[in-house]
């Protein structure tokens, strides 16, 4: 996980509609950048829907929510449509942002070691500095937790 007080790594990734997003374009706003393992899995769905339900409150606080996983643009589009998600889901199949933010790590699933995305959420301030970092977050609790942090 990246350290608090460091500059957030730049990224340039497509969302569920194919529109490319960069961290730079959100300068002047707080950014909740959350990394999750896969679209349409129980934990990831709870987390995304939680952010979706609270999204108007994030907007009131001038904060942007962005989800990133290694799923494809097409997978993100289906996920967004199925749950009516109001924020960008960025596709990172090459793991560029995932690795830059140090969330691609060894995981232990039922005694088998595999590499994967560790559910992690960063709060980035208006100047692009990481001000909060939460690793191994609880999917269902994370959206309300982040709203409390801003």
PDB file of C-alpha atoms in Angstrom:
ATOM      1  CA  UNK A   1       0.000   0.000   0.000  1.00  0.00           C
ATOM      2  CA  UNK A   2       1.226   3.494  -0.750  1.00  0.00           C
ATOM      3  CA  UNK A   3       2.154   5.836   2.074  1.00  0.00           C
ATOM      4  CA  UNK A   4       0.042   8.723   3.297  1.00  0.00           C
ATOM      5  CA  UNK A   5       1.566  12.054   2.269  1.00  0.00           C
ATOM      6  CA  UNK A   6       2.916  10.794  -1.060  1.00  0.00           C
ATOM      7  CA  UNK A   7       1.803  12.013  -4.468  1.00  0.00           C
ATOM      8  CA  UNK A   8      -0.816   9.714  -5.970  1.00  0.00           C
ATOM      9  CA  UNK A   9       0.467   7.985  -9.114  1.00  0.00           C
ATOM     10  CA  UNK A  10      -0.951   9.321 -12.381  1.00  0.00           C
ATOM     11  CA  UNK A  11      -3.173   7.039 -14.432  1.00  0.00           C
ATOM     12  CA  UNK A  12      -4.880   7.091 -17.812  1.00  0.00           C
ATOM     13  CA  UNK A  13      -7.576   4.421 -18.088  1.00  0.00           C
ATOM     14  CA  UNK A  14     -10.893   3.924 -19.938  1.00  0.00           C
ATOM     15  CA  UNK A  15     -14.191   3.770 -18.062  1.00  0.00           C
ATOM     16  CA  UNK A  16     -17.229   1.582 -18.751  1.00  0.00           C
ATOM     17  CA  UNK A  17     -18.138   3.835 -21.705  1.00  0.00           C
ATOM     18  CA  UNK A  18     -14.640   3.908 -23.203  1.00  0.00           C
ATOM     19  CA  UNK A  19     -13.975   7.485 -22.016  1.00  0.00           C
ATOM     20  CA  UNK A  20     -10.379   7.880 -20.793  1.00  0.00           C
ATOM     21  CA  UNK A  21      -9.902   9.315 -17.289  1.00  0.00           C
ATOM     22  CA  UNK A  22      -6.734  10.730 -15.730  1.00  0.00           C
ATOM     23  CA  UNK A  23      -6.076  11.648 -12.121  1.00  0.00           C
ATOM     24  CA  UNK A  24      -4.952  15.095 -13.321  1.00  0.00           C
ATOM     25  CA  UNK A  25      -8.467  15.992 -14.523  1.00  0.00           C
ATOM     26  CA  UNK A  26      -9.755  15.724 -10.936  1.00  0.00           C
ATOM     27  CA  UNK A  27      -7.291  18.211  -9.459  1.00  0.00           C
ATOM     28  CA  UNK A  28      -9.183  20.536  -7.131  1.00  0.00           C
ATOM     29  CA  UNK A  29     -11.534  17.747  -5.975  1.00  0.00           C
ATOM     30  CA  UNK A  30     -11.224  14.990  -3.396  1.00  0.00           C
ATOM     31  CA  UNK A  31     -10.958  11.576  -5.047  1.00  0.00           C
ATOM     32  CA  UNK A  32     -12.026   8.304  -3.471  1.00  0.00           C
ATOM     33  CA  UNK A  33     -10.097   5.771  -5.519  1.00  0.00           C
ATOM     34  CA  UNK A  34     -11.089   2.238  -4.707  1.00  0.00           C
ATOM     35  CA  UNK A  35      -9.561  -0.929  -6.110  1.00  0.00           C
ATOM     36  CA  UNK A  36     -11.650  -4.078  -6.160  1.00  0.00           C
ATOM     37  CA  UNK A  37     -11.071  -7.655  -7.381  1.00  0.00           C
ATOM     38  CA  UNK A  38     -13.928  -8.365  -9.849  1.00  0.00           C
ATOM     39  CA  UNK A  39     -17.226  -7.112 -11.234  1.00  0.00           C
ATOM     40  CA  UNK A  40     -20.392  -8.955 -10.183  1.00  0.00           C
ATOM     41  CA  UNK A  41     -18.936 -10.766  -7.175  1.00  0.00           C
ATOM     42  CA  UNK A  42     -20.817 -10.470  -3.856  1.00  0.00           C
ATOM     43  CA  UNK A  43     -18.345  -8.242  -1.995  1.00  0.00           C
ATOM     44  CA  UNK A  44     -17.561  -6.032  -4.983  1.00  0.00           C
ATOM     45  CA  UNK A  45     -21.266  -5.606  -5.715  1.00  0.00           C
ATOM     46  CA  UNK A  46     -21.983  -4.567  -2.102  1.00  0.00           C
ATOM     47  CA  UNK A  47     -19.140  -2.068  -2.185  1.00  0.00           C
ATOM     48  CA  UNK A  48     -20.105  -0.571  -5.575  1.00  0.00           C
ATOM     49  CA  UNK A  49     -23.809  -0.338  -4.672  1.00  0.00           C
ATOM     50  CA  UNK A  50     -22.893   1.290  -1.349  1.00  0.00           C
ATOM     51  CA  UNK A  51     -20.863   3.942  -3.153  1.00  0.00           C
ATOM     52  CA  UNK A  52     -23.750   4.341  -5.610  1.00  0.00           C
ATOM     53  CA  UNK A  53     -26.314   4.902  -2.835  1.00  0.00           C
ATOM     54  CA  UNK A  54     -24.102   7.479  -1.096  1.00  0.00           C
ATOM     55  CA  UNK A  55     -22.922   9.136  -4.320  1.00  0.00           C
ATOM     56  CA  UNK A  56     -25.114  12.274  -3.935  1.00  0.00           C
ATOM     57  CA  UNK A  57     -23.536  12.863  -0.497  1.00  0.00           C
ATOM     58  CA  UNK A  58     -20.039  12.474  -1.959  1.00  0.00           C
ATOM     59  CA  UNK A  59     -20.964  15.010  -4.652  1.00  0.00           C
ATOM     60  CA  UNK A  60     -22.206  17.449  -1.982  1.00  0.00           C
ATOM     61  CA  UNK A  61     -18.731  17.269  -0.431  1.00  0.00           C
ATOM     62  CA  UNK A  62     -17.122  17.889  -3.847  1.00  0.00           C
ATOM     63  CA  UNK A  63     -15.696  14.373  -3.939  1.00  0.00           C
ATOM     64  CA  UNK A  64     -15.394  11.981  -6.874  1.00  0.00           C
ATOM     65  CA  UNK A  65     -15.681   8.194  -6.543  1.00  0.00           C
ATOM     66  CA  UNK A  66     -13.720   6.024  -8.975  1.00  0.00           C
ATOM     67  CA  UNK A  67     -13.563   2.232  -8.976  1.00  0.00           C
ATOM     68  CA  UNK A  68     -10.719   0.323 -10.651  1.00  0.00           C
ATOM     69  CA  UNK A  69     -10.360  -3.378 -11.379  1.00  0.00           C
ATOM     70  CA  UNK A  70      -8.631  -5.477 -14.012  1.00  0.00           C
ATOM     71  CA  UNK A  71     -11.967  -6.278 -15.664  1.00  0.00           C
ATOM     72  CA  UNK A  72     -12.628  -5.140 -19.234  1.00  0.00           C
ATOM     73  CA  UNK A  73     -14.579  -2.081 -20.380  1.00  0.00           C
ATOM     74  CA  UNK A  74     -17.392  -4.438 -21.508  1.00  0.00           C
ATOM     75  CA  UNK A  75     -17.531  -6.144 -18.098  1.00  0.00           C
ATOM     76  CA  UNK A  76     -17.659  -2.755 -16.351  1.00  0.00           C
ATOM     77  CA  UNK A  77     -20.491  -1.636 -18.665  1.00  0.00           C
ATOM     78  CA  UNK A  78     -22.604  -4.674 -17.734  1.00  0.00           C
ATOM     79  CA  UNK A  79     -21.833  -4.133 -14.019  1.00  0.00           C
ATOM     80  CA  UNK A  80     -22.756  -0.435 -14.234  1.00  0.00           C
ATOM     81  CA  UNK A  81     -26.017  -1.138 -16.079  1.00  0.00           C
ATOM     82  CA  UNK A  82     -27.053  -4.020 -13.826  1.00  0.00           C
ATOM     83  CA  UNK A  83     -26.691  -1.916 -10.659  1.00  0.00           C
ATOM     84  CA  UNK A  84     -27.210   1.590 -12.109  1.00  0.00           C
ATOM     85  CA  UNK A  85     -23.834   2.824 -10.842  1.00  0.00           C
ATOM     86  CA  UNK A  86     -23.387   6.624 -11.157  1.00  0.00           C
ATOM     87  CA  UNK A  87     -19.574   6.819 -11.124  1.00  0.00           C
ATOM     88  CA  UNK A  88     -16.711   5.719 -13.399  1.00  0.00           C
ATOM     89  CA  UNK A  89     -15.394   2.163 -13.272  1.00  0.00           C
ATOM     90  CA  UNK A  90     -11.949   2.120 -14.843  1.00  0.00           C
ATOM     91  CA  UNK A  91     -10.625  -0.907 -16.715  1.00  0.00           C
ATOM     92  CA  UNK A  92      -7.009  -1.816 -15.942  1.00  0.00           C
ATOM     93  CA  UNK A  93      -6.374  -5.210 -17.596  1.00  0.00           C
ATOM     94  CA  UNK A  94      -2.665  -4.348 -17.999  1.00  0.00           C
ATOM     95  CA  UNK A  95      -2.461  -3.695 -14.209  1.00  0.00           C
ATOM     96  CA  UNK A  96      -0.747  -0.315 -14.694  1.00  0.00           C
ATOM     97  CA  UNK A  97      -2.641   1.602 -11.965  1.00  0.00           C
ATOM     98  CA  UNK A  98      -3.196  -1.560  -9.915  1.00  0.00           C
ATOM     99  CA  UNK A  99       0.562  -2.088  -9.650  1.00  0.00           C
ATOM    100  CA  UNK A 100       1.362   1.635  -9.309  1.00  0.00           C
ATOM    101  CA  UNK A 101      -0.950   1.794  -6.275  1.00  0.00           C
ATOM    102  CA  UNK A 102       0.577  -1.404  -4.827  1.00  0.00           C
ATOM    103  CA  UNK A 103      -2.681  -3.381  -4.654  1.00  0.00           C
ATOM    104  CA  UNK A 104      -1.575  -6.382  -6.787  1.00  0.00           C
ATOM    105  CA  UNK A 105      -0.433  -8.764  -4.089  1.00  0.00           C
ATOM    106  CA  UNK A 106      -0.231 -12.380  -3.106  1.00  0.00           C
ATOM    107  CA  UNK A 107      -3.508 -13.635  -1.680  1.00  0.00           C
ATOM    108  CA  UNK A 108      -4.283 -16.845   0.125  1.00  0.00           C
ATOM    109  CA  UNK A 109      -7.511 -18.462  -1.062  1.00  0.00           C
ATOM    110  CA  UNK A 110      -8.382 -21.713   0.736  1.00  0.00           C
ATOM    111  CA  UNK A 111      -4.696 -22.469   1.297  1.00  0.00           C
ATOM    112  CA  UNK A 112      -3.738 -21.732  -2.331  1.00  0.00           C
ATOM    113  CA  UNK A 113      -1.529 -18.719  -2.985  1.00  0.00           C
ATOM    114  CA  UNK A 114      -2.521 -16.563  -5.970  1.00  0.00           C
ATOM    115  CA  UNK A 115      -1.849 -13.036  -7.158  1.00  0.00           C
ATOM    116  CA  UNK A 116      -4.767 -10.635  -7.188  1.00  0.00           C
ATOM    117  CA  UNK A 117      -6.164  -7.235  -6.279  1.00  0.00           C
ATOM    118  CA  UNK A 118      -6.345  -6.612  -2.540  1.00  0.00           C
ATOM    119  CA  UNK A 119      -9.438  -4.484  -1.859  1.00  0.00           C
ATOM    120  CA  UNK A 120      -7.928  -1.075  -1.081  1.00  0.00           C
ATOM    121  CA  UNK A 121      -9.304   2.467  -0.925  1.00  0.00           C
ATOM    122  CA  UNK A 122      -7.329   5.698  -1.153  1.00  0.00           C
ATOM    123  CA  UNK A 123      -8.503   9.219  -0.364  1.00  0.00           C
ATOM    124  CA  UNK A 124      -6.609  11.706  -2.526  1.00  0.00           C
ATOM    125  CA  UNK A 125      -6.811  15.420  -1.742  1.00  0.00           C
ATOM    126  CA  UNK A 126      -7.351  18.339  -4.109  1.00  0.00           C
ATOM    127  CA  UNK A 127      -3.590  18.569  -4.822  1.00  0.00           C
ATOM    128  CA  UNK A 128      -3.206  14.881  -5.720  1.00  0.00           C
ATOM    129  CA  UNK A 129      -1.699  13.781  -2.397  1.00  0.00           C
ATOM    130  CA  UNK A 130      -2.765  10.548  -0.671  1.00  0.00           C
ATOM    131  CA  UNK A 131      -4.260  11.610   2.672  1.00  0.00           C
ATOM    132  CA  UNK A 132      -5.837   8.291   3.718  1.00  0.00           C
ATOM    133  CA  UNK A 133      -5.144   4.695   2.727  1.00  0.00           C
ATOM    134  CA  UNK A 134      -7.164   1.662   3.766  1.00  0.00           C
ATOM    135  CA  UNK A 135      -6.071  -1.874   2.914  1.00  0.00           C
ATOM    136  CA  UNK A 136      -8.136  -5.069   3.108  1.00  0.00           C
ATOM    137  CA  UNK A 137     -11.286  -2.995   3.573  1.00  0.00           C
ATOM    138  CA  UNK A 138     -14.645  -4.538   4.399  1.00  0.00           C
ATOM    139  CA  UNK A 139     -16.658  -4.150   1.195  1.00  0.00           C
ATOM    140  CA  UNK A 140     -20.047  -3.415   2.767  1.00  0.00           C
ATOM    141  CA  UNK A 141     -18.670  -0.869   5.282  1.00  0.00           C
ATOM    142  CA  UNK A 142     -16.203   0.957   3.036  1.00  0.00           C
ATOM    143  CA  UNK A 143     -18.555   3.492   1.366  1.00  0.00           C
ATOM    144  CA  UNK A 144     -19.917   4.853   4.679  1.00  0.00           C
ATOM    145  CA  UNK A 145     -16.398   4.776   6.144  1.00  0.00           C
ATOM    146  CA  UNK A 146     -15.088   6.921   3.267  1.00  0.00           C
ATOM    147  CA  UNK A 147     -17.986   9.366   3.526  1.00  0.00           C
ATOM    148  CA  UNK A 148     -17.025   9.820   7.167  1.00  0.00           C
ATOM    149  CA  UNK A 149     -13.397  10.468   6.179  1.00  0.00           C
ATOM    150  CA  UNK A 150     -14.215  13.438   3.934  1.00  0.00           C
TER     151      UNK A 150
END
